Amino acid sequence: MTLLRIRNLSVDFATASGQFRAVDAMDVTVDPGEILAIVGESGSGKSVAMLALMGLLPWTATVTADEMSFDGQDLRAITPRTRRRIVGKDIAMIFQEPMSSLNPCFTVGFQIKEGLKKHLGLDRKARHARALELMEMVGIPDPARRLNAFPHQLSGGMSQRVMIAMAIACRPRLLIADEPTTALDVTIQAQILDLLTDLQAETGMALILITHDMGVVAETARRVSVQYAGQKVEDQPVGPLFETPHHPYTAALLAALPERATSRVLPTIPGVVPGQFDRPRGCLFAPRCAHADELCRTTPPPVQPPGMGLARCHYPLTEEGRG
Amino acid sequence: MTASVVTATGLSRFYEVGGGLLSKPREIRALSEVSFAIPRGKTLAVVGESGCGKSTLARVVTMIEPPTAGHFAIEGTEITPDQWEAHRDAVQIVFQDPYGSLNPRQRISAILSEPLKINRPEMSRAEREAKVREVMGLVGLRPEFYDRYPHMFSGGQRQRIAVARALMLEPKVLVLDEPVSALDLSVQSQILNLLLDLQERLGLTYLFISHDLSVVRHVCDEIMVMYLGRAVETGTKEAVFGNPRHPYTRALLSATPVADPKSQKERIKLSGELPSPLNIPPGCPFAARCWKVQDRCRAERPALDGDGHKVACFFPEGE
């Protein structure tokens, strides 16, 4: 039974210079207890897609989808009131930049307890006990004292852990972590990732991890979806993806990792991600692709079968090279 | 060993904070007794977590802030703050964030010619333009970018502009403060290639500050691991990565994610937080988080010892 199913999701923004498509025909399916990583460079639409799911985009955004359902409930048709009952309880999100996502005017204890009150209706005592338990779970030393701390009194790692405590407070069934460790040091990052995977294993929740760090993907995810310029270009389990990437973009991205370098000169991907005005007609990656030909430049590529990693490419790569 | 371009001995930088009518100001020891020497054309990487004094070190080496104690020499000439002005062109810096470090109201031509206007007043306008165009070519910026503004460029191109600006005065040493951590992976490799290529062609010496160990492993020759303002381990890249001896270096290496799903490694879990630089414990700075701490570590501070591969620990790993 699929927990989250999104088909053909597109998000357009009305900008001063016309429509801009941030997410283009994206499909996401998540099963209960799964860890899915969404990787992509900045501007590839990975955060926007998740914000669209949470209903957190500003009015300038137009969200269209053929299907967007969570646990059998259609998220497109529900009223804002019903949505608020799901978001924050069954679907929770850890945002980027903990420093700016916490409200500086309230203590972290207040902010953690707010969700417990609204969604679970716990009384004051139970809320306090649960908040203490959560702070302990995420590894904050001296939790009773920290509950009364304001966000500015905490370090980046601490605030991020508070964010995680808030997100898991109501035992969500789907947790979306948007770059949960980008602002953190590596030793703290390791702690946070261990915490997330432990929680996932304990509670059986599904986890969507949005990141651009291939190392984090390799160590935590089970399935990976690669985004490029708003489109999903590949979707594979983590092992095969790192071994035999089928889309040239994934292959180029992996080759550009310094730790995979075989010589002093690193392989690069020429050019930049297309913007609002230079979107190619055919394959979006064609201008930067080493294998592109006339067909790629004129016709948008089909999505290959699952055996080819659902690669959005005319000529998916195989183990022997170009297929 | 060839003569070192940059030599630092016992560099320290303390800040005073707080203090009012009745309270004494407190001292933050951002950088304590750091020593290193970088030979010409080589790269020294400084790694550590936030708050370990990496950026303070960069500011002291670029002569933005005077050291509280210690000596600093370029090509054997010791430099004290009163001679800074004459020597500042020798060391230039590239900052982390290419979006914040370029003035959005200046054209590329103005950004790049400003160092020349200030430091080479004898140059004519035509000479300046020729020099700007030459350096733009050097870092791979197309000539038509000359009259454009920074907002018209992507992060990678902006970082090229920042590198070009640092190269205008033909420095001997380039301080690179997290030069690629704000960039996407596909662009990061372009900038790393550019930096390595420039180093080879111009014989530049780099002080490379980063927290990304996979990048550091790719570019550096020597490495210095810092913790709470002190160097805890120094040595060649091969020695430090191959046989890390300080427990902190071990923990740092084991915490760095490896982009290979098949690699199975034992991750060292550190407990606790970085102590506040306001009250640094008397013994080893890492004692509070170390898993093999003993009484001696809390009482005495271990000195950075050894030849070549130095480590500041009483009970180093890999004995």
XYZ file of C-alpha atoms in Angstrom:
642
model
C 0.000 0.000 0.000
C 1.489 3.274 -1.067
C 1.610 6.007 1.527
C 2.183 8.953 -0.761
C 1.480 9.018 -4.447
C 2.053 12.053 -6.629
C 1.594 11.858 -10.364
C 2.449 14.509 -12.903
C 2.947 17.338 -10.427
C 3.731 20.733 -11.936
C 4.273 24.000 -10.155
C 4.277 27.309 -12.020
C 5.168 30.644 -10.544
C 3.750 33.884 -11.874
C 6.761 36.176 -12.032
C 7.103 39.717 -13.316
C 8.616 38.325 -16.499
C 6.030 35.630 -17.128
C 5.307 32.106 -16.042
C 8.139 30.051 -14.647
C 7.833 26.303 -14.320
C 9.728 25.231 -11.201
C 8.504 21.632 -11.107
C 7.681 19.827 -14.322
C 5.697 16.578 -14.473
C 7.162 15.045 -11.346
C 6.103 11.644 -10.012
C 6.778 10.589 -6.441
C 5.658 7.428 -4.693
C 6.637 6.564 -1.167
C 5.796 3.344 0.654
C 5.461 3.176 4.428
C 8.853 2.725 6.068
C 10.808 3.756 2.995
C 13.733 6.192 2.829
C 13.653 8.112 -0.422
C 16.316 10.669 -1.262
C 15.638 13.429 -3.743
C 18.884 14.842 -5.090
C 19.489 17.725 -7.388
C 21.283 21.018 -7.699
C 19.841 24.302 -6.507
C 16.921 25.313 -8.676
C 15.989 21.764 -9.584
C 12.619 22.114 -7.876
C 13.093 19.569 -5.120
C 12.087 21.840 -2.244
C 9.242 23.456 -4.192
C 7.654 20.080 -4.938
C 7.605 19.209 -1.251
C 6.257 22.606 -0.254
C 3.498 22.117 -2.810
C 2.638 18.834 -1.131
C 2.484 20.567 2.245
C 0.393 23.404 0.810
C 2.925 25.985 1.879
C 3.526 27.815 -1.384
C 2.580 31.480 -1.804
C -0.376 32.539 -3.948
C 1.861 33.210 -6.950
C 2.264 29.479 -7.390
C -0.109 27.329 -9.421
C -0.011 23.674 -8.460
C -1.418 21.084 -10.849
C -1.285 17.321 -10.516
C -3.092 14.294 -11.905
C -2.958 12.694 -8.514
C -1.747 13.790 -5.123
C -2.857 11.452 -2.385
C -1.665 10.661 1.087
C -2.883 7.415 2.611
C -5.779 7.267 0.176
C -6.900 10.834 0.828
C -6.861 13.238 -2.101
C -4.813 16.246 -1.058
C -5.998 18.369 -3.973
C -9.652 18.345 -2.969
C -9.496 18.798 0.777
C -10.338 22.045 2.532
C -7.596 24.063 4.213
C -9.060 23.066 7.566
C -8.750 19.352 6.825
C -5.287 19.886 5.413
C -4.150 21.536 8.618
C -5.221 18.430 10.484
C -2.903 16.293 8.365
C 0.035 18.637 7.898
C 2.129 18.778 11.040
C 0.597 15.573 12.339
C 0.770 12.814 9.747
C 3.083 14.658 7.369
C 5.810 16.675 9.045
C 8.676 18.612 7.586
C 12.101 19.628 8.793
C 13.049 22.834 7.077
C 16.388 24.101 5.869
C 18.150 26.666 8.044
C 16.954 25.977 11.568
C 18.081 29.438 12.639
C 15.458 31.172 10.525
C 12.704 28.568 10.771
C 12.188 28.817 14.521
C 10.216 31.746 15.844
C 12.626 33.974 17.781
C 9.868 35.344 20.018
C 8.913 32.095 21.749
C 10.798 29.552 23.794
C 11.530 26.267 22.060
C 9.389 24.509 24.653
C 6.398 26.587 23.607
C 7.036 25.822 19.958
C 7.295 22.080 20.541
C 4.210 21.989 22.731
C 2.100 23.989 20.293
C 1.713 21.062 17.918
C 1.020 18.657 20.758
C -1.821 20.871 21.919
C -3.343 21.489 18.494
C -3.051 18.011 17.031
C -3.123 15.642 19.975
C -5.074 17.691 22.502
C -2.811 16.696 25.365
C -3.167 18.489 28.672
C -0.442 20.700 30.068
C 1.271 17.993 32.102
C 1.271 15.454 29.313
C 2.591 18.058 26.889
C 5.467 18.889 29.169
C 6.330 15.237 29.680
C 6.212 14.549 25.951
C 8.322 17.621 25.156
C 10.964 16.473 27.643
C 10.920 13.008 26.138
C 11.324 14.441 22.629
C 14.231 16.663 23.644
C 15.918 13.621 25.153
C 15.262 11.568 22.040
C 17.031 14.063 19.799
C 19.987 14.176 22.158
C 19.744 17.605 23.709
C 21.591 17.665 27.022
C 19.790 19.096 30.030
C 16.354 19.131 28.323
C 14.377 20.606 31.218
C 16.449 23.782 31.117
C 16.577 23.964 27.313
C 12.798 23.926 27.036
C 12.835 27.438 28.419
C 15.560 28.617 26.061
C 14.910 30.947 23.165
C 16.205 29.959 19.710
C 19.023 32.537 19.809
C 20.457 30.846 22.878
C 21.001 27.601 20.984
C 23.704 26.672 18.509
C 22.893 25.633 14.938
C 23.086 21.945 15.749
C 20.823 22.382 18.753
C 18.224 24.370 16.801
C 18.210 21.722 14.107
C 17.551 19.086 16.746
C 14.721 21.194 18.135
C 13.268 21.341 14.611
C 13.455 17.562 14.422
C 11.816 17.223 17.836
C 8.970 19.450 16.620
C 8.593 17.454 13.420
C 8.415 14.071 15.121
C 6.304 15.294 18.052
C 3.044 13.889 16.718
C 4.609 10.663 15.405
C 4.204 11.492 11.702
C 3.854 8.737 9.149
C 5.786 10.699 6.592
C 8.705 12.949 7.482
C 10.132 15.274 4.859
C 13.622 16.475 5.702
C 14.694 19.352 3.471
C 18.481 19.568 3.608
C 18.435 18.739 7.323
C 22.196 18.838 7.729
C 23.490 21.377 5.220
C 24.073 24.091 7.809
C 25.798 21.729 10.224
C 29.306 20.470 10.863
C 30.144 16.936 9.823
C 30.251 15.436 13.318
C 26.836 16.951 14.111
C 25.603 15.902 10.679
C 26.515 12.307 11.486
C 24.588 12.526 14.768
C 21.489 13.944 13.068
C 21.502 11.385 10.248
C 21.876 8.533 12.729
C 19.019 9.991 14.728
C 16.756 10.185 11.663
C 17.500 6.653 10.499
C 17.085 5.272 14.036
C 13.732 7.003 14.384
C 12.692 5.734 11.009
C 13.574 2.160 11.961
C 11.841 2.444 15.343
C 8.594 4.048 14.282
C 8.361 2.722 10.740
C 7.646 6.143 9.315
C 8.542 6.991 5.743
C 11.318 9.510 5.205
C 11.915 11.782 2.236
C 15.391 13.247 2.387
C 16.057 16.233 0.156
C 19.747 16.835 -0.284
C 22.503 17.646 -2.729
C 25.177 15.707 -0.867
C 25.890 12.395 -2.585
C 27.697 11.127 0.500
C 24.606 11.593 2.646
C 22.499 9.857 -0.001
C 24.805 6.860 -0.176
C 24.827 6.405 3.574
C 21.145 6.878 4.415
C 18.785 6.416 1.479
C 17.368 3.234 0.044
C 15.908 4.718 -3.128
C 17.077 7.829 -4.949
C 15.267 10.151 -7.283
C 17.422 12.568 -9.258
C 15.950 15.948 -10.191
C 17.201 18.228 -12.917
C 15.666 21.601 -13.814
C 12.285 20.650 -12.375
C 12.104 17.172 -13.869
C 12.804 13.803 -12.387
C 15.478 12.327 -14.621
C 16.171 9.061 -12.831
C 14.768 6.879 -10.059
C 16.658 3.845 -8.763
C 17.550 2.010 -5.558
C 20.699 3.470 -4.089
C 23.109 0.622 -4.885
C 22.402 0.343 -8.618
C 22.276 4.131 -8.957
C 25.836 4.547 -7.769
C 26.977 1.528 -9.745
C 25.211 1.969 -13.072
C 23.540 5.350 -13.460
C 21.358 5.343 -16.565
C 20.880 9.058 -17.114
C 23.938 10.968 -18.364
C 23.289 13.707 -15.780
C 23.467 11.264 -12.883
C 26.608 9.757 -14.362
C 28.230 13.183 -14.776
C 27.241 14.208 -11.264
C 28.820 11.111 -9.775
C 31.949 11.540 -11.871
C 32.350 15.109 -10.595
C 32.733 13.939 -6.988
C 36.272 14.734 -5.843
C 36.508 11.421 -4.005
C 35.908 9.513 -7.223
C 38.608 11.447 -9.049
C 41.262 9.391 -10.723
C 43.433 12.296 -11.841
C 44.153 15.797 -10.621
C 41.747 17.275 -13.153
C 38.132 16.573 -12.248
C 35.542 15.752 -14.902
C 33.126 18.669 -15.136
C 29.669 19.302 -16.516
C 29.964 22.271 -18.849
C 27.404 25.058 -18.723
C 24.750 25.754 -16.124
C 21.208 24.638 -15.259
C 18.761 26.277 -17.722
C 16.820 29.208 -16.325
C 13.523 30.811 -17.172
C 14.507 32.097 -20.587
C 16.851 29.500 -21.984
C 14.826 26.348 -21.494
C 15.760 23.995 -24.316
C 13.060 22.607 -26.605
C 14.089 18.973 -26.374
C 15.829 17.292 -23.489
C 16.576 19.813 -20.738
C 20.037 18.371 -20.201
C 20.933 18.276 -23.903
C 23.048 21.492 -23.969
C 25.338 20.071 -21.283
C 25.243 16.419 -22.269
C 28.240 14.706 -23.838
C 26.035 12.238 -25.714
C 23.379 14.609 -27.080
C 22.503 14.545 -30.775
C 19.910 16.233 -32.994
C 17.027 14.139 -31.601
C 17.875 15.194 -28.034
C 17.906 18.854 -28.986
C 14.506 18.820 -30.676
C 12.319 16.183 -28.988
C 11.639 15.846 -25.271
C 12.841 12.383 -24.235
C 10.530 9.573 -23.094
C 10.718 7.991 -19.668
C 12.494 4.656 -19.918
C 11.175 1.461 -18.259
C 12.093 0.696 -14.614
C 14.938 -1.546 -15.794
C 16.542 1.589 -17.157
C 15.992 3.487 -13.901
C 13.026 5.413 -15.331
C 15.622 7.601 -16.981
C 14.200 10.521 -18.927
C 16.559 10.082 -21.836
C 16.600 9.042 -25.495
C 19.806 7.101 -25.073
C 20.051 5.820 -21.479
C 23.451 4.599 -20.416
C 24.070 0.949 -19.732
C 27.026 -0.789 -18.187
C 28.758 -1.031 -21.546
C 28.409 2.693 -22.120
C 25.907 4.386 -24.357
C 22.936 2.125 -25.099
C 62.637 21.367 1.379
C 62.384 24.557 -0.608
C 62.095 27.876 1.151
C 58.658 28.541 2.512
C 56.614 31.398 1.150
C 54.538 31.773 4.279
C 55.792 31.013 7.748
C 53.751 31.461 10.876
C 55.024 30.800 14.369
C 52.770 30.772 17.381
C 50.042 32.923 15.836
C 47.316 33.807 18.306
C 44.330 36.064 18.157
C 42.179 36.859 21.175
C 39.064 38.981 21.260
C 37.638 40.791 24.214
C 33.909 40.639 24.567
C 31.371 41.993 26.978
C 32.541 43.986 29.890
C 30.670 46.885 31.252
C 30.977 49.334 34.057
C 31.523 46.704 36.699
C 32.298 43.502 34.835
C 35.641 42.772 33.331
C 35.673 41.985 29.615
C 36.071 38.323 28.872
C 38.549 36.910 26.453
C 37.733 34.677 23.495
C 40.728 32.710 22.366
C 39.819 32.328 18.724
C 43.276 31.263 17.641
C 46.063 29.979 19.879
C 49.688 29.314 19.005
C 49.249 28.120 15.456
C 52.421 27.480 13.495
C 52.851 26.394 9.911
C 54.999 26.876 6.834
C 53.848 26.523 3.253
C 56.430 25.942 0.493
C 55.991 27.713 -2.845
C 53.347 26.236 -5.113
C 51.903 24.039 -2.388
C 48.549 23.948 -0.658
C 47.977 23.804 3.057
C 44.434 22.851 3.962
C 42.945 23.905 7.257
C 39.988 21.808 8.354
C 37.784 21.874 11.400
C 34.273 22.589 12.491
C 32.691 25.991 12.862
C 34.206 27.922 15.727
C 37.581 26.234 15.448
C 39.357 29.406 14.332
C 39.743 28.713 10.617
C 38.326 32.027 9.512
C 40.234 33.946 12.182
C 43.392 32.376 10.831
C 42.425 33.548 7.339
C 41.905 37.098 8.604
C 45.240 37.173 10.365
C 47.127 35.780 7.363
C 45.454 38.246 4.973
C 46.475 41.065 7.321
C 42.926 42.113 8.055
C 43.455 41.707 11.779
C 46.670 41.898 13.757
C 47.694 38.790 15.666
C 47.660 39.121 19.452
C 50.896 37.169 19.611
C 53.211 35.299 17.301
C 55.213 35.960 14.185
C 54.233 35.937 10.583
C 56.668 36.073 7.670
C 56.391 36.102 3.903
C 59.433 34.833 2.029
C 61.554 35.161 5.142
C 60.687 38.807 5.848
C 58.846 39.177 9.068
C 55.777 41.329 8.772
C 54.490 43.445 11.614
C 51.301 45.497 11.423
C 53.204 48.727 10.615
C 54.473 47.210 7.343
C 51.153 45.746 6.367
C 50.445 48.265 3.689
C 53.554 47.412 1.723
C 52.929 43.683 1.906
C 49.205 43.363 1.506
C 49.384 42.707 -2.233
C 51.313 39.530 -1.522
C 48.321 37.841 0.104
C 44.832 37.943 -1.368
C 41.646 36.218 -0.333
C 38.682 34.536 -2.021
C 35.604 34.439 0.155
C 33.043 31.720 0.589
C 29.912 33.347 -0.689
C 30.207 34.713 -4.234
C 26.756 36.278 -3.857
C 27.799 38.442 -0.940
C 31.356 39.290 -1.829
C 30.776 41.163 -5.111
C 29.295 44.652 -5.096
C 26.036 44.396 -7.071
C 26.302 48.004 -8.249
C 29.713 47.678 -9.822
C 30.416 46.314 -13.265
C 32.891 43.463 -13.563
C 35.399 45.923 -15.024
C 35.100 48.166 -11.955
C 35.295 45.265 -9.524
C 38.456 43.973 -11.146
C 40.218 47.286 -11.684
C 39.641 48.627 -8.190
C 42.641 46.832 -6.646
C 44.807 48.310 -9.391
C 43.452 51.828 -8.932
C 44.318 51.737 -5.254
C 47.596 49.858 -5.277
C 49.052 50.722 -8.680
C 48.291 54.437 -9.035
C 50.973 54.784 -11.707
C 49.041 52.623 -14.176
C 47.124 54.388 -16.903
C 43.540 53.614 -17.698
C 44.506 51.681 -20.837
C 47.060 49.636 -18.937
C 44.502 48.795 -16.299
C 41.998 47.649 -18.900
C 44.608 45.488 -20.579
C 45.501 43.901 -17.264
C 41.850 43.262 -16.356
C 41.219 41.608 -19.710
C 44.337 39.494 -19.343
C 43.281 38.159 -15.926
C 39.723 37.584 -17.136
C 41.135 35.371 -19.852
C 43.272 33.595 -17.291
C 40.307 32.510 -15.165
C 38.111 31.634 -18.137
C 35.758 34.630 -18.232
C 34.721 35.670 -21.735
C 35.776 39.171 -22.870
C 32.167 40.316 -23.351
C 31.563 39.978 -19.589
C 33.700 43.092 -19.068
C 30.755 45.498 -18.860
C 28.264 43.273 -17.075
C 26.991 43.313 -13.521
C 27.366 40.465 -10.994
C 23.646 39.603 -10.947
C 23.915 38.429 -14.538
C 26.152 35.554 -13.508
C 25.668 32.168 -11.903
C 27.445 31.179 -8.707
C 30.300 29.490 -10.523
C 30.962 32.482 -12.784
C 30.847 34.814 -9.790
C 33.405 32.710 -8.005
C 35.602 33.036 -11.115
C 35.216 36.803 -10.844
C 36.206 36.652 -7.172
C 39.275 34.603 -8.068
C 40.147 37.079 -10.818
C 39.900 39.963 -8.362
C 42.218 38.176 -5.973
C 44.722 37.668 -8.789
C 44.793 41.297 -9.992
C 47.773 42.266 -7.858
C 49.738 39.119 -8.693
C 49.825 37.793 -5.155
C 52.185 35.102 -3.958
C 49.657 33.586 -1.607
C 45.959 33.038 -2.059
C 43.787 32.419 0.981
C 40.737 30.421 -0.083
C 38.056 30.571 2.589
C 35.600 27.767 1.714
C 35.762 28.688 -1.983
C 33.456 25.935 -3.226
C 31.097 25.194 -0.355
C 28.406 27.563 -1.664
C 28.495 25.988 -5.125
C 26.622 23.092 -6.659
C 28.468 19.881 -7.266
C 28.666 20.233 -11.043
C 30.106 23.740 -10.719
C 32.338 22.913 -7.775
C 34.523 20.700 -9.939
C 34.958 23.509 -12.497
C 36.249 25.893 -9.828
C 38.523 23.270 -8.265
C 40.018 22.566 -11.685
C 40.530 26.296 -12.230
C 42.293 26.692 -8.888
C 44.585 23.730 -9.512
C 45.354 24.958 -13.013
C 46.174 28.486 -11.797
C 48.406 27.108 -9.087
C 50.382 25.160 -11.651
C 50.686 28.029 -14.117
C 51.390 30.887 -11.709
C 53.190 29.011 -8.949
C 50.682 30.195 -6.369
C 50.696 29.101 -2.761
C 47.307 28.300 -1.277
C 45.944 28.364 2.222
C 42.792 26.363 1.646
C 40.153 26.533 4.343
C 37.370 24.015 4.149
C 35.220 21.670 6.125
C 34.679 19.284 3.223
C 37.227 16.537 3.587
C 36.682 15.050 0.137
C 37.543 18.402 -1.446
C 40.526 18.838 0.842
C 41.826 15.395 -0.012
C 41.693 16.290 -3.680
C 43.489 19.628 -3.598
C 45.870 19.804 -0.662
C 49.460 18.755 -0.053
C 49.562 19.321 3.657
C 46.748 19.460 6.118
C 46.163 21.033 9.494
C 43.268 19.909 11.651
C 42.075 22.528 14.105
C 39.925 22.256 17.177
C 38.919 25.179 19.350
C 41.597 27.515 18.036
C 44.447 25.058 18.191
C 46.071 22.792 15.675
C 45.578 19.233 16.891
C 47.197 17.404 14.015
C 49.347 18.436 11.073
C 51.087 16.466 8.380
C 51.079 15.550 4.730
C 47.811 14.580 3.141
C 48.892 10.938 2.884
C 49.929 10.766 6.540
C 46.856 12.415 8.002
C 44.277 10.671 5.815
C 46.108 7.363 5.802
C 46.920 7.204 9.469
C 44.983 9.757 11.487
C 46.438 9.872 14.990
C 44.375 12.407 16.887
C 41.011 11.032 18.069
C 39.304 14.146 16.727
C 40.738 13.623 13.240
C 39.517 10.019 13.388
C 36.048 11.153 14.388
C 35.990 13.793 11.663
C 37.028 11.292 9.004
C 34.550 8.700 10.148
C 31.722 11.240 10.212
C 32.309 12.360 6.638
C 29.800 10.590 4.421
C 31.293 8.531 1.622
C 29.494 8.476 -1.707
C 29.554 4.715 -1.957
C 26.552 2.758 -0.695
C 28.650 -0.386 -0.351
C 31.227 1.017 2.026
C 30.721 -0.316 5.506
C 32.458 1.648 8.165
C 32.246 2.058 11.854
C 31.197 5.600 12.605
C 32.661 7.128 15.735
C 29.902 8.856 17.623
C 30.967 11.971 19.430
C 28.933 13.000 22.381
C 28.616 16.505 23.675
C 29.132 19.864 22.098
C 32.058 22.065 21.283
C 32.996 23.877 24.510
C 32.455 27.616 24.452
C 35.588 29.514 23.438
C 34.932 31.793 26.405
C 35.939 29.169 28.930
C 38.222 26.710 27.281
C 38.948 23.820 29.630
C 42.474 23.753 31.062
C 43.529 20.397 29.654
C 43.136 19.022 26.158
C 40.404 21.001 24.373
C 38.922 17.784 23.024
C 38.821 16.021 26.404
C 35.100 16.589 26.976
C 34.125 14.699 23.822
C 36.931 12.171 23.583
C 36.196 8.486 24.169
C 39.640 7.612 25.500
C 40.001 10.518 27.882
C 41.998 10.017 31.077
C 42.678 12.218 34.069
C 45.866 13.536 32.566
C 43.971 14.912 29.542
C 41.747 17.076 31.734
C 44.649 18.514 33.705
C 47.414 19.090 31.170
C 47.356 20.360 27.636
C 49.182 18.067 25.213
C 51.720 19.810 22.976
C 51.769 19.439 19.207
C 54.599 16.949 18.858
C 56.340 14.714 16.377
C 58.423 15.204 13.271
C 56.569 15.757 10.036
C 53.299 14.249 11.159
C 52.551 16.117 14.390
C 49.776 15.388 16.812
C 48.657 17.026 20.042
C 47.508 14.065 22.096
C 48.843 12.072 25.043
C 47.421 8.836 23.749
C 47.496 9.064 19.960
C 45.895 6.398 17.823
C 47.762 3.947 15.691
C 50.775 3.457 17.927
